[in-house]
XYZ file of C-alpha atoms in Angstrom:
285
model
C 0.000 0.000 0.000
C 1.023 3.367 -0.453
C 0.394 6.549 1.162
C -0.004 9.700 0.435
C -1.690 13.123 1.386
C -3.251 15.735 0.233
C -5.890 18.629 1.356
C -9.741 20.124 -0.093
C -10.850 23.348 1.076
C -13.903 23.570 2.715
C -16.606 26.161 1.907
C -16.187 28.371 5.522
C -12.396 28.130 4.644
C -11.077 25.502 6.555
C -8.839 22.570 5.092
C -9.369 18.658 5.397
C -6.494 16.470 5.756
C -6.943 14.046 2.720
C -5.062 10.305 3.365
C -4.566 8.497 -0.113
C -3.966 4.796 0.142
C -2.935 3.265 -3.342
C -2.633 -0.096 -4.187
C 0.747 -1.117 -6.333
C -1.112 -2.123 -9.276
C -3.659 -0.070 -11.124
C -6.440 0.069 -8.777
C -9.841 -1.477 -10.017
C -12.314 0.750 -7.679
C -12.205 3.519 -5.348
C -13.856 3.711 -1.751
C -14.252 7.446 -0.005
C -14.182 6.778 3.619
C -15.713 8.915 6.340
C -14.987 8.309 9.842
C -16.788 8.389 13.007
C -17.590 11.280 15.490
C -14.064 11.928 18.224
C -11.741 9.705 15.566
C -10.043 10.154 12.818
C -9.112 8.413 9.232
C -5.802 7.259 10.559
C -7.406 4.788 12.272
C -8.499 2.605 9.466
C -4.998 1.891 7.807
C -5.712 -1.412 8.813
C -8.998 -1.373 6.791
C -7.333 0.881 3.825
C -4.648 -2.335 3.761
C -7.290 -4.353 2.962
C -9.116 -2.247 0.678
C -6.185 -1.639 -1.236
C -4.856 -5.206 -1.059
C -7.744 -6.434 -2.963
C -7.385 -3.875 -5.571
C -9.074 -0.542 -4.117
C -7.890 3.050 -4.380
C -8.372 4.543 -1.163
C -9.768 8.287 -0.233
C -9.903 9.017 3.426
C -10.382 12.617 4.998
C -9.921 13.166 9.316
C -13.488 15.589 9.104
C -13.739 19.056 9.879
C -12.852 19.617 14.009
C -10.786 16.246 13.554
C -7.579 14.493 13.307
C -5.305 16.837 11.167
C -7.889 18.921 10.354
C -8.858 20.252 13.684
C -6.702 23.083 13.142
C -8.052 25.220 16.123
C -8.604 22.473 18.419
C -10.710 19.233 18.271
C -14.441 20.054 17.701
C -14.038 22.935 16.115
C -17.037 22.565 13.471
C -16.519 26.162 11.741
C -19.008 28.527 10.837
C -20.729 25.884 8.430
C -21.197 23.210 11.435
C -23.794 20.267 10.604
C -24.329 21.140 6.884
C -20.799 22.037 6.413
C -19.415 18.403 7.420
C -21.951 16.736 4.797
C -21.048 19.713 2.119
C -17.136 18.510 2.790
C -18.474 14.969 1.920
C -19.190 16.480 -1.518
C -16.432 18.304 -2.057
C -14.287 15.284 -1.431
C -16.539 12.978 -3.660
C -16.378 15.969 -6.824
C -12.316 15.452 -6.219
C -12.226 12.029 -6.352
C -14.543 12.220 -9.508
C -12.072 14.889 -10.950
C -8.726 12.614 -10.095
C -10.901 9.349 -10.910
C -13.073 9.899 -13.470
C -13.352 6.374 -15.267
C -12.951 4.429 -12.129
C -16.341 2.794 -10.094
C -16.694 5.145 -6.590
C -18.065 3.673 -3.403
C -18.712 5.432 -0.366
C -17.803 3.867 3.443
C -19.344 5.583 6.129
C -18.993 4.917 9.883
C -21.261 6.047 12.639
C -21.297 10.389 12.377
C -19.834 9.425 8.735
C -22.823 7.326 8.533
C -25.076 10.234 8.801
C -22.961 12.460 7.050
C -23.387 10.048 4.131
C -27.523 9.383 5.245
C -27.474 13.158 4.655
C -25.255 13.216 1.335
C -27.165 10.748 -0.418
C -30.614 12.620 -0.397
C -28.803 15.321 -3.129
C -26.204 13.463 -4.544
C -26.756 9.396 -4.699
C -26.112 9.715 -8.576
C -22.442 10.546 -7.799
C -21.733 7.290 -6.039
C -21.922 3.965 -7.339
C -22.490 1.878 -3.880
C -22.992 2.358 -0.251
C -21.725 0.613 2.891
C -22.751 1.898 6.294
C -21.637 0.948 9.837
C -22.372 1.708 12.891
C -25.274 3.689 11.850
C -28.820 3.495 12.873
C -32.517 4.900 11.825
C -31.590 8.718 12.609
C -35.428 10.022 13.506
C -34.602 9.003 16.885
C -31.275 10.263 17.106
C -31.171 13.831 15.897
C -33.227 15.379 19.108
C -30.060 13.386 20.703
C -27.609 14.885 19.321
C -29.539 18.688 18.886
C -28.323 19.802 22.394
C -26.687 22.724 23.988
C -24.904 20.185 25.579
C -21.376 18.350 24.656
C -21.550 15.320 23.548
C -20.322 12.328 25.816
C -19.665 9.451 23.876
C -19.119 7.496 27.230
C -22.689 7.670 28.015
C -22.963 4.596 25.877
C -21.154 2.253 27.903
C -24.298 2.204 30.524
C -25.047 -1.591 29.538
C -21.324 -2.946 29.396
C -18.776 -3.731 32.089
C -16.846 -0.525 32.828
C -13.215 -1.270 32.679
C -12.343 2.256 30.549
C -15.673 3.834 29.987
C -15.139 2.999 25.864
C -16.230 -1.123 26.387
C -19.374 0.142 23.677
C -17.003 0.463 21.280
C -15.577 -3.133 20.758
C -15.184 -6.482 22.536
C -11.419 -6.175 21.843
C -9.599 -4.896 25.115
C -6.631 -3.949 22.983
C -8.746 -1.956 20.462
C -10.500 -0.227 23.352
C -7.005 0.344 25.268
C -5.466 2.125 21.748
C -9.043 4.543 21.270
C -8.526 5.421 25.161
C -4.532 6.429 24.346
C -5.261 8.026 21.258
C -5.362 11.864 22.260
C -6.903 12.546 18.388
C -9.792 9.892 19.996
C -12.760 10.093 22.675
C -12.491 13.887 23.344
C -15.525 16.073 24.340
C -17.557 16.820 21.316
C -18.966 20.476 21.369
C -22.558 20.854 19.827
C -22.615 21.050 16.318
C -24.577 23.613 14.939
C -26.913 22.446 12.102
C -27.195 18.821 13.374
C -31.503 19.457 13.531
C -30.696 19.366 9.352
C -29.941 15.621 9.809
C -33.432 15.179 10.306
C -34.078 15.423 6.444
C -32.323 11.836 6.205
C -35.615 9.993 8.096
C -37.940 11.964 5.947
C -40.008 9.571 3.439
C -39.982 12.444 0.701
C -36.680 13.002 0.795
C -35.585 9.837 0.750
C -37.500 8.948 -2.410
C -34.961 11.289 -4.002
C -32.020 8.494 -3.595
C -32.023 6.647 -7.163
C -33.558 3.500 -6.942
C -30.650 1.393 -8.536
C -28.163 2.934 -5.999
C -26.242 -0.862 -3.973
C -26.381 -0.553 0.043
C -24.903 -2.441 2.853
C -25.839 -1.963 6.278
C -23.631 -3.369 8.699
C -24.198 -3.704 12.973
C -23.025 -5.526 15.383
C -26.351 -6.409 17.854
C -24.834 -5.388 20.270
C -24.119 -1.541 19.455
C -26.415 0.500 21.298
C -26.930 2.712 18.028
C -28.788 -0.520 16.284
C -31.116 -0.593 19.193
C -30.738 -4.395 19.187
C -30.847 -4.315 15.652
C -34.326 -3.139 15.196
C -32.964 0.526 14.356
C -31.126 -1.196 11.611
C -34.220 -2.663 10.220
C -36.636 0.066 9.792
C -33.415 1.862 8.538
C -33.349 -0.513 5.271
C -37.043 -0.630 5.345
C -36.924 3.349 4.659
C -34.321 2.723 1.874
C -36.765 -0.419 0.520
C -39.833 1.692 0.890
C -38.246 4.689 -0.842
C -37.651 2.799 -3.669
C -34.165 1.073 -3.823
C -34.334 -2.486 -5.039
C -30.221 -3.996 -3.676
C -30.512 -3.014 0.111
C -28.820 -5.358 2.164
C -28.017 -5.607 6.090
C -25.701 -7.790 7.957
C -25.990 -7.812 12.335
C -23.048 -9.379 13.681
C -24.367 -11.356 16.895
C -22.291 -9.599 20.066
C -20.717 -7.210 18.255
C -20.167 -3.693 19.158
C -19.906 -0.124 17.345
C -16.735 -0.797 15.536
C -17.006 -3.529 13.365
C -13.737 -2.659 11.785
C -12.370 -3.282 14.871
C -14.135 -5.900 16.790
C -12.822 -9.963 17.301
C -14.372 -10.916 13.877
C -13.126 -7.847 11.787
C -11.873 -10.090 9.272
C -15.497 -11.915 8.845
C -16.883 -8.278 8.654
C -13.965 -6.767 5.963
C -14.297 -10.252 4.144
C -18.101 -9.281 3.441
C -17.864 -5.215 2.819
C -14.870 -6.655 0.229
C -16.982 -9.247 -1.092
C -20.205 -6.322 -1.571
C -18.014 -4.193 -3.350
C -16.399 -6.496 -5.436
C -20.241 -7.521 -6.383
C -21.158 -3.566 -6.973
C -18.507 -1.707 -8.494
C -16.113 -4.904 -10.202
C -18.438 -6.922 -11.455
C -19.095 -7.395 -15.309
C-alpha cells in the first residue's frame, strides 16, 4: 500500500487532511471513507490495507474539528457546522470524480460518517456507485439526541457494558478499546454542532424517495451496538431505503458485536463481506 496526502478546502475556509492509500497495481475501484464522530481516518490503515490489497484506491479525509484537520482544536465545526461536514463529503466525492473519473466510486461511512453520508445521499446518490454503512442506525430518533446545547459524551454509551475504561461500547477487543482510550486525536468532548436538527431530512419519506432507486447498500451492525437498538434501528433503517424505492438493500448484524465492526474480534469476517459487496457492486461485469 502506499500513502499519500493531500488537502480540499472547505466552503467556511477551513482545510481537510486528505489520506490516499494506493494499491501497487492499477487500482480497479475507489472507496471514499468517512470516519466516526471523536476519531479520525488514521485509524483505518488497517482497513485501507485491505481495501487496497484487494485492488481498491483509497480516499480518506480526518473531518472538519478532527484528526489533522482540527486546526483550532478538536471540535471545532466552523461557521458551516452540521451542513458544512456533509457539504465537505461532496467536495471530497467531486475530487475524487475529478482525479478518478473512469474508475467505479463507493462510499464507506462509519457512525457520524454514517449520517454524514444518510445526509449526502438525499442530493447526490447519482455521484456514487455503492454504499456501505456501519455503525449507523434509523436517525429520527437520534437527531433530538444529538440537537443539544450540551457536549456530547460518547461514554454515556457504555451504561449496559462492564466498565473497565468507559469505551467497552465500542468493541469487545480490550486492545482496540485500550489504543481509542490512548489516542489523544480519539474520545475527546464533542462540542454541539450547529446544524445537526438538518440531519433530520435523512428519516424523511420524501426526501428519501430522491435516492435513485438502482443505488447498492450495505448496512452493517453488530447487535450489540447501542446505536442498532438491538438491531431493530437497523431494520426500519433498510425498510426506509426499501420503501423509498431502492431495489439492492442489504443488512448484515453481527451477533455480540459492538460499534466498531472494523475493529471488533471478527473484523476479518466483517472486511471479508464489505470486500466481497463491493467487489459484487462496483467490479463486477
Amino acid at each position: 500500500m502506499r500513502e499519500s496526502t493531500t488537502t480540499i478546502a472547505t466552503g467556511d475556509g477551513q482545510e481537510l487532511h486528505v489520506y490516499r492509500w494506493a494499491p501497487d497495481d492499477q487500482p480497479k475501484a475507489v472507496v471514499q471513507l468517512q470516519h466516526g464522530l471523536a476519531e479520525h481516518a488514521g485509524r483505518y490503515r488497517r482497513f485501507a490495507e485491505a481495501l487496497t490489497g484487494a485492488g481498491y484506491l483509497v480516499y480518506a479525509p480526518d473531518a472538519r474539528g478532527s484528526g489533522r484537520s482540527a486546526g483550532n482544536g478538536y471540535g471545532d465545526w466552523g461557521a458551516d457546522g452540521w451542513p458544512g461536514w456533509v457539504d465537505d463529503v461532496a467536495r471530497l466525492n467531486a475530487r475524487i470524480r475529478r482525479d478518478e473519473p473512469d474508475l467505479p466510486l463507493g462510499l464507506f461511512g462509519h457512525s457520524m460518517g454514517s449520517f454524514a453520508t444518510q445526509h449526502f445521499l438525499l442530493d447526490h446518490a447519482g455521484d456514487v456507485d455503492a454504499v456501505v454503512l456501519s455503525g449507523s442506525t434509523e436517525v429520527g430518533w437520534l437527531v433530538p439526541v444529538l440537537d443539544s446545547d450540551e457536549p456530547a459524551d460518547l461514554s454515556t454509551f457504555n451504561a449496559p457494558f462492564e466498565h473497565r475504561t468507559g469505551y467497552e461500547w465500542l468493541s469487545r477487543d480490550e486492545a482496540e478499546v485500550d489504543a481509542y482510550v490512548a489516542d489523544p486525536a480519539c474520545g475527546w468532548e464533542a462540542p454541539p454542532l450547529p446544524g445537526i436538527g438538518t440531519l433530520a431530512a435523512a428519516a424523511d419519506p420524501d426526501r428519501v424517495a430522491a435516492v435513485r432507486d438502482d443505488l447498492p447498500m450495505l448496512i452493517v451492525s453488530g447487535s450489540d451496538d447501542p446505536l442498532a437498538q438491538g438491531g431493530a434501528a437497523i431494520e426500519v433503517l433498510a425498510e426506509r431505503y426499501r420503501t423509498a424505492g431502492l431495489t439492492h438493500v442489504e443488512t448484515q448484524v453481527y451477533p455480540g458485536g459492538r460499534h466498531e465492526l472494523l475493529n471488533e474480534i471478527n473484523r476479518g469476517e466483517v472486511t471479508a463481506d464489505v470486500l466481497a459487496f463491493l467487489d459484487r457492486t462496483l467490479t463486477t461485469g
